[in-house]
């Protein structure tokens, strides 16, 4: 917990806007010192450490903060709730203890564990809880979970939603009026045409996939999060070849793979093509012969 003298940095004229990556020359300062959270050089807090600062305080002090917030705030709206993890998640959950404060948090659980940046952490709580256990955890904290109001996607097509339900076991509905299908490529000529089509975005699991740069435009499954394309071709990994059959995929400990695949499958407003890794390698081999 910070001392009273350390709390001098809470004066209103200090601004909350600097990232520690921009102040690398400041050296490491221990977490029980205000310098870990605040830069004397810029008179600004490190915004990406503020949640950590809050949750490290005593319950008595956090209660004072919540009371202060309730005095001036009636409603808090949080978008992309699934992207708040670790201390950021702890902060939001703690704020739900405010009795007179209404907090609306909107998000897609199955887009958690997916990020466009290389930010490494334990990804708590999403890697700790499956979806059902995650709901139970929120319910125990007196948080009402609404699974129906926003279940319909304006982008994802009806056929794609049906495929996701059948193969990934994820509930999703469509309100899109567009036509399109999930097309499993099995003919090498058709698959080659798709891979050479500049109007179809090719989505790869990793940059390490051989030949990825030859087929444009392209992106990674996880890095496509937030994007919308007219058509996509998802190049599958060997471990996901069963998605083209009649089986329901079992991810078990590979929850993150399920989430990243879900993101890739929900990027297209038109056709979504699926290409097995085996057939993809054949195309690469023929193109480089």
Short mmCIF file of C-alpha atoms in Angstrom, two decimals:
data_model
loop_
_atom_site.label_atom_id
_atom_site.label_comp_id
_atom_site.label_asym_id
_atom_site.label_seq_id
_atom_site.Cartn_x
_atom_site.Cartn_y
_atom_site.Cartn_z
CA UNK A 1 0.00 0.00 0.00
CA UNK A 2 1.27 3.49 -0.82
CA UNK A 3 2.07 5.95 1.93
CA UNK A 4 0.26 9.26 2.33
CA UNK A 5 3.26 11.14 0.96
CA UNK A 6 3.25 8.91 -2.12
CA UNK A 7 -0.35 9.90 -2.77
CA UNK A 8 0.80 13.42 -3.61
CA UNK A 9 0.73 12.25 -7.24
CA UNK A 10 -3.06 11.98 -7.08
CA UNK A 11 -3.38 15.77 -7.36
CA UNK A 12 -5.77 16.70 -10.24
CA UNK A 13 -3.11 18.41 -12.36
CA UNK A 14 -1.31 15.14 -12.97
CA UNK A 15 -2.47 13.47 -16.16
CA UNK A 16 -3.04 9.78 -16.81
CA UNK A 17 -1.62 9.31 -20.28
CA UNK A 18 1.93 7.96 -20.49
CA UNK A 19 2.98 4.36 -21.22
CA UNK A 20 6.12 3.01 -19.55
CA UNK A 21 7.44 1.91 -22.96
CA UNK A 22 8.00 5.61 -23.71
CA UNK A 23 10.05 6.15 -20.56
CA UNK A 24 12.52 3.29 -20.71
CA UNK A 25 15.40 5.26 -19.23
CA UNK A 26 13.73 5.67 -15.86
CA UNK A 27 15.04 2.33 -14.55
CA UNK A 28 13.08 -0.25 -12.54
CA UNK A 29 11.35 0.97 -9.38
CA UNK A 30 9.74 -1.46 -6.95
CA UNK A 31 5.96 -1.76 -6.91
CA UNK A 32 5.60 -0.37 -3.39
CA UNK A 33 7.04 2.96 -4.55
CA UNK A 34 5.06 5.65 -6.34
CA UNK A 35 7.76 5.87 -9.00
CA UNK A 36 6.64 2.49 -10.31
CA UNK A 37 3.33 4.08 -11.28
CA UNK A 38 4.21 7.71 -11.80
CA UNK A 39 6.89 9.56 -13.78
CA UNK A 40 8.46 12.61 -12.15
CA UNK A 41 9.89 13.54 -15.55
CA UNK A 42 6.51 13.96 -17.20
CA UNK A 43 4.18 14.47 -14.22
CA UNK A 44 2.04 11.63 -15.62
CA UNK A 45 0.92 8.24 -14.44
CA UNK A 46 1.83 5.08 -16.34
CA UNK A 47 -1.68 4.32 -17.59
CA UNK A 48 -0.96 0.60 -18.14
CA UNK A 49 -0.07 0.22 -14.44
CA UNK A 50 -3.02 2.00 -12.87
CA UNK A 51 -5.11 -1.14 -12.40
CA UNK A 52 -2.20 -2.77 -10.63
CA UNK A 53 -1.88 0.28 -8.37
CA UNK A 54 -5.56 0.16 -7.46
CA UNK A 55 -5.90 -3.57 -6.74
CA UNK A 56 -2.75 -3.53 -4.57
CA UNK A 57 -4.40 -1.17 -2.08
CA UNK A 58 -6.13 -2.23 1.13
CA UNK A 59 -9.85 -3.02 1.16
CA UNK A 60 -10.43 0.05 3.32
CA UNK A 61 -8.75 2.35 0.79
CA UNK A 62 -10.54 0.74 -2.19
CA UNK A 63 -13.85 1.29 -0.44
CA UNK A 64 -13.04 5.00 -0.21
CA UNK A 65 -12.26 5.08 -3.94
CA UNK A 66 -15.54 3.33 -4.79
CA UNK A 67 -17.47 5.79 -2.62
CA UNK A 68 -15.74 8.67 -4.37
CA UNK A 69 -16.64 7.26 -7.78
CA UNK A 70 -20.27 6.78 -6.78
CA UNK A 71 -20.44 10.44 -5.77
CA UNK A 72 -19.75 11.64 -9.30
CA UNK A 73 -20.67 8.74 -11.58
CA UNK A 74 -24.01 7.04 -12.26
CA UNK A 75 -23.09 4.71 -15.11
CA UNK A 76 -19.98 3.04 -16.50
CA UNK A 77 -20.00 1.38 -19.93
CA UNK A 78 -17.26 -1.06 -20.88
CA UNK A 79 -16.82 -2.28 -24.45
CA UNK A 80 -14.75 -5.34 -25.45
CA UNK A 81 -14.94 -6.68 -21.91
CA UNK A 82 -13.11 -9.87 -22.97
CA UNK A 83 -9.92 -7.87 -23.58
CA UNK A 84 -9.65 -6.89 -19.91
CA UNK A 85 -7.51 -9.47 -18.13
CA UNK A 86 -5.27 -9.76 -15.12
CA UNK A 87 -5.33 -6.59 -12.96
CA UNK A 88 -7.60 -4.74 -15.40
CA UNK A 89 -10.19 -7.49 -14.94
CA UNK A 90 -9.76 -7.36 -11.15
CA UNK A 91 -10.37 -3.60 -11.20
CA UNK A 92 -13.61 -3.93 -13.16
CA UNK A 93 -14.88 -6.69 -10.91
CA UNK A 94 -14.08 -4.66 -7.82
CA UNK A 95 -15.99 -1.68 -9.18
CA UNK A 96 -19.11 -3.84 -9.45
CA UNK A 97 -19.22 -3.70 -5.66
CA UNK A 98 -20.43 -0.10 -5.90
CA UNK A 99 -24.03 -0.25 -4.72
CA UNK A 100 -25.42 2.80 -6.55
CA UNK A 101 -23.32 2.51 -9.71
CA UNK A 102 -24.68 0.83 -12.83
CA UNK A 103 -21.99 -0.94 -14.88
CA UNK A 104 -22.75 -2.35 -18.34
CA UNK A 105 -19.99 -4.57 -19.76
CA UNK A 106 -20.25 -5.87 -23.32
CA UNK A 107 -17.98 -8.49 -24.82
CA UNK A 108 -17.52 -11.82 -26.56
CA UNK A 109 -15.96 -14.46 -24.31
CA UNK A 110 -14.73 -16.45 -27.30
CA UNK A 111 -12.66 -13.51 -28.54
CA UNK A 112 -10.67 -13.52 -25.32
CA UNK A 113 -7.11 -14.92 -25.40
CA UNK A 114 -6.78 -13.28 -28.85
CA UNK A 115 -4.70 -10.15 -29.28
CA UNK A 116 -3.04 -8.18 -32.07
CA UNK A 117 -0.04 -7.34 -29.88
CA UNK A 118 2.66 -9.52 -28.37
CA UNK A 119 1.69 -8.81 -24.77
CA UNK A 120 2.59 -11.80 -22.63
CA UNK A 121 0.78 -12.60 -19.42
CA UNK A 122 -1.08 -15.54 -17.93
CA UNK A 123 -4.35 -14.43 -19.58
CA UNK A 124 -6.29 -14.83 -16.35
CA UNK A 125 -9.24 -15.36 -15.95
CA UNK A 126 -10.05 -16.67 -19.45
CA UNK A 127 -7.42 -19.38 -19.48
CA UNK A 128 -8.50 -20.39 -15.98
CA UNK A 129 -12.24 -20.74 -16.66
CA UNK A 130 -14.18 -22.42 -19.42
CA UNK A 131 -17.27 -20.52 -20.54
CA UNK A 132 -19.72 -22.19 -18.13
CA UNK A 133 -17.36 -21.78 -15.17
CA UNK A 134 -16.71 -18.17 -16.20
CA UNK A 135 -20.46 -17.46 -16.04
CA UNK A 136 -20.70 -19.12 -12.63
CA UNK A 137 -17.81 -17.02 -11.34
CA UNK A 138 -19.51 -13.79 -12.46
CA UNK A 139 -22.86 -14.88 -11.04
CA UNK A 140 -21.28 -15.53 -7.65
CA UNK A 141 -20.12 -11.92 -7.68
CA UNK A 142 -23.74 -10.80 -8.25
CA UNK A 143 -23.10 -9.91 -11.89
CA UNK A 144 -26.04 -10.60 -14.20
CA UNK A 145 -24.95 -12.41 -17.38
CA UNK A 146 -27.12 -11.62 -20.43
CA UNK A 147 -26.43 -14.17 -23.17
CA UNK A 148 -29.25 -13.21 -25.52
CA UNK A 149 -29.46 -9.46 -26.19
CA UNK A 150 -26.37 -9.33 -28.41
CA UNK A 151 -26.14 -12.92 -29.63
CA UNK A 152 -26.94 -11.98 -33.25
CA UNK A 153 -24.08 -10.83 -35.47
CA UNK A 154 -24.65 -8.31 -38.26
CA UNK A 155 -21.51 -9.48 -40.09
CA UNK A 156 -21.41 -13.25 -39.69
CA UNK A 157 -23.67 -15.13 -42.11
CA UNK A 158 -26.31 -17.69 -41.15
CA UNK A 159 -24.41 -20.58 -42.75
CA UNK A 160 -21.22 -19.58 -40.94
CA UNK A 161 -23.07 -19.39 -37.61
CA UNK A 162 -24.48 -22.87 -38.14
CA UNK A 163 -21.01 -24.20 -38.91
CA UNK A 164 -19.54 -22.60 -35.76
CA UNK A 165 -22.32 -24.08 -33.62
CA UNK A 166 -21.84 -27.54 -35.11
CA UNK A 167 -18.03 -27.63 -35.09
CA UNK A 168 -16.95 -25.36 -32.25
CA UNK A 169 -19.97 -25.68 -29.97
CA UNK A 170 -20.32 -21.89 -29.67
CA UNK A 171 -23.76 -20.26 -29.60
CA UNK A 172 -24.05 -17.53 -32.22
CA UNK A 173 -26.85 -16.23 -34.42
CA UNK A 174 -26.91 -14.10 -37.55
CA UNK A 175 -28.93 -11.02 -38.45
CA UNK A 176 -27.07 -10.58 -41.74
CA UNK A 177 -29.10 -10.44 -44.95
CA UNK A 178 -26.11 -11.35 -47.12
CA UNK A 179 -25.61 -14.69 -48.84
CA UNK A 180 -22.54 -16.83 -48.37
CA UNK A 181 -21.39 -20.27 -47.30
CA UNK A 182 -18.63 -22.18 -45.58
CA UNK A 183 -16.92 -24.00 -48.45
CA UNK A 184 -14.51 -26.86 -47.77
CA UNK A 185 -11.95 -26.98 -50.55
CA UNK A 186 -11.11 -30.51 -51.71
CA UNK A 187 -10.33 -29.98 -55.41
CA UNK A 188 -6.77 -28.75 -55.97
CA UNK A 189 -7.67 -26.65 -59.02
CA UNK A 190 -10.44 -24.81 -57.17
CA UNK A 191 -8.22 -24.43 -54.11
CA UNK A 192 -5.39 -23.02 -56.24
CA UNK A 193 -7.77 -20.48 -57.79
CA UNK A 194 -8.83 -19.35 -54.32
CA UNK A 195 -5.23 -19.02 -53.12
CA UNK A 196 -4.35 -16.91 -56.18
CA UNK A 197 -7.46 -14.71 -55.95
CA UNK A 198 -6.42 -11.23 -54.76
CA UNK A 199 -9.97 -10.50 -53.57
CA UNK A 200 -9.88 -13.31 -51.00
CA UNK A 201 -7.92 -12.78 -47.78
CA UNK A 202 -5.89 -15.81 -46.71
CA UNK A 203 -5.79 -16.36 -42.96
CA UNK A 204 -2.87 -18.36 -41.55
CA UNK A 205 -2.38 -19.63 -38.01
CA UNK A 206 1.19 -18.32 -37.88
CA UNK A 207 3.74 -16.30 -39.85
CA UNK A 208 5.91 -19.40 -39.73
CA UNK A 209 3.71 -21.22 -42.26
CA UNK A 210 5.86 -21.89 -45.32
CA UNK A 211 4.77 -19.93 -48.39
CA UNK A 212 2.49 -17.53 -46.52
CA UNK A 213 4.05 -14.44 -48.11
CA UNK A 214 3.40 -15.79 -51.61
CA UNK A 215 -0.38 -15.65 -51.19
CA UNK A 216 -1.76 -12.17 -50.72
CA UNK A 217 -3.59 -10.48 -49.21
CA UNK A 218 -3.00 -12.40 -46.00
CA UNK A 219 -3.16 -12.14 -42.24
CA UNK A 220 -2.89 -14.29 -39.13
CA UNK A 221 -5.97 -15.76 -37.49
CA UNK A 222 -5.49 -13.78 -34.29
CA UNK A 223 -4.33 -10.58 -35.97
CA UNK A 224 -7.53 -10.48 -38.03
CA UNK A 225 -9.51 -9.73 -34.87
CA UNK A 226 -11.66 -6.64 -35.42
CA UNK A 227 -11.35 -6.85 -39.21
CA UNK A 228 -14.08 -7.53 -41.78
CA UNK A 229 -13.37 -8.96 -45.24
CA UNK A 230 -15.54 -9.70 -48.27
CA UNK A 231 -14.27 -13.29 -48.45
CA UNK A 232 -11.65 -15.30 -46.56
CA UNK A 233 -9.79 -18.57 -46.91
CA UNK A 234 -8.75 -20.13 -43.59
CA UNK A 235 -5.70 -22.37 -43.95
CA UNK A 236 -6.11 -25.02 -41.27
CA UNK A 237 -3.44 -26.63 -39.13
CA UNK A 238 -2.97 -30.41 -39.16
CA UNK A 239 -4.55 -30.65 -35.72
CA UNK A 240 -7.78 -29.11 -37.07
CA UNK A 241 -8.21 -31.29 -40.16
CA UNK A 242 -11.24 -32.99 -38.55
CA UNK A 243 -13.23 -29.77 -38.88
CA UNK A 244 -13.86 -30.73 -42.52
CA UNK A 245 -15.52 -33.98 -41.45
CA UNK A 246 -18.61 -34.77 -39.42
CA UNK A 247 -16.99 -34.66 -35.97
CA UNK A 248 -17.45 -31.95 -33.36
CA UNK A 249 -14.03 -30.61 -32.38
CA UNK A 250 -12.84 -31.19 -28.82
CA UNK A 251 -10.39 -28.52 -27.73
CA UNK A 252 -10.00 -29.48 -24.05
CA UNK A 253 -6.72 -27.82 -23.02
CA UNK A 254 -6.36 -25.98 -26.35
CA UNK A 255 -8.91 -23.31 -25.49
CA UNK A 256 -6.85 -20.53 -27.05
CA UNK A 257 -6.81 -22.38 -30.38
CA UNK A 258 -10.61 -22.55 -30.27
CA UNK A 259 -10.85 -18.81 -29.68
CA UNK A 260 -8.38 -17.88 -32.44
CA UNK A 261 -10.13 -20.18 -34.93
CA UNK A 262 -13.48 -18.64 -33.95
CA UNK A 263 -12.09 -15.19 -34.73
CA UNK A 264 -10.84 -16.36 -38.14
CA UNK A 265 -14.18 -17.96 -39.01
CA UNK A 266 -16.13 -14.79 -38.18
CA UNK A 267 -14.21 -12.30 -40.35
CA UNK A 268 -16.07 -12.72 -43.65
CA UNK A 269 -19.25 -11.00 -44.80
CA UNK A 270 -19.33 -13.46 -47.70
CA UNK A 271 -17.93 -16.94 -48.38
CA UNK A 272 -15.51 -18.57 -45.95
CA UNK A 273 -13.26 -21.17 -47.59
CA UNK A 274 -11.50 -23.86 -45.55
CA UNK A 275 -8.26 -25.39 -46.81
CA UNK A 276 -6.51 -28.30 -45.12
CA UNK A 277 -2.80 -27.98 -44.48
CA UNK A 278 -2.18 -31.08 -46.61
CA UNK A 279 -3.83 -29.58 -49.69
CA UNK A 280 -2.18 -26.22 -49.02
CA UNK A 281 1.27 -27.84 -49.07
CA UNK A 282 0.45 -29.45 -52.40
CA UNK A 283 -0.43 -26.04 -53.86
CA UNK A 284 2.82 -24.51 -52.53
CA UNK A 285 4.81 -27.40 -54.00
CA UNK A 286 3.19 -27.07 -57.44
CA UNK A 287 3.59 -23.27 -57.46
CA UNK A 288 7.31 -23.62 -56.72
CA UNK A 289 8.01 -26.54 -59.02
#
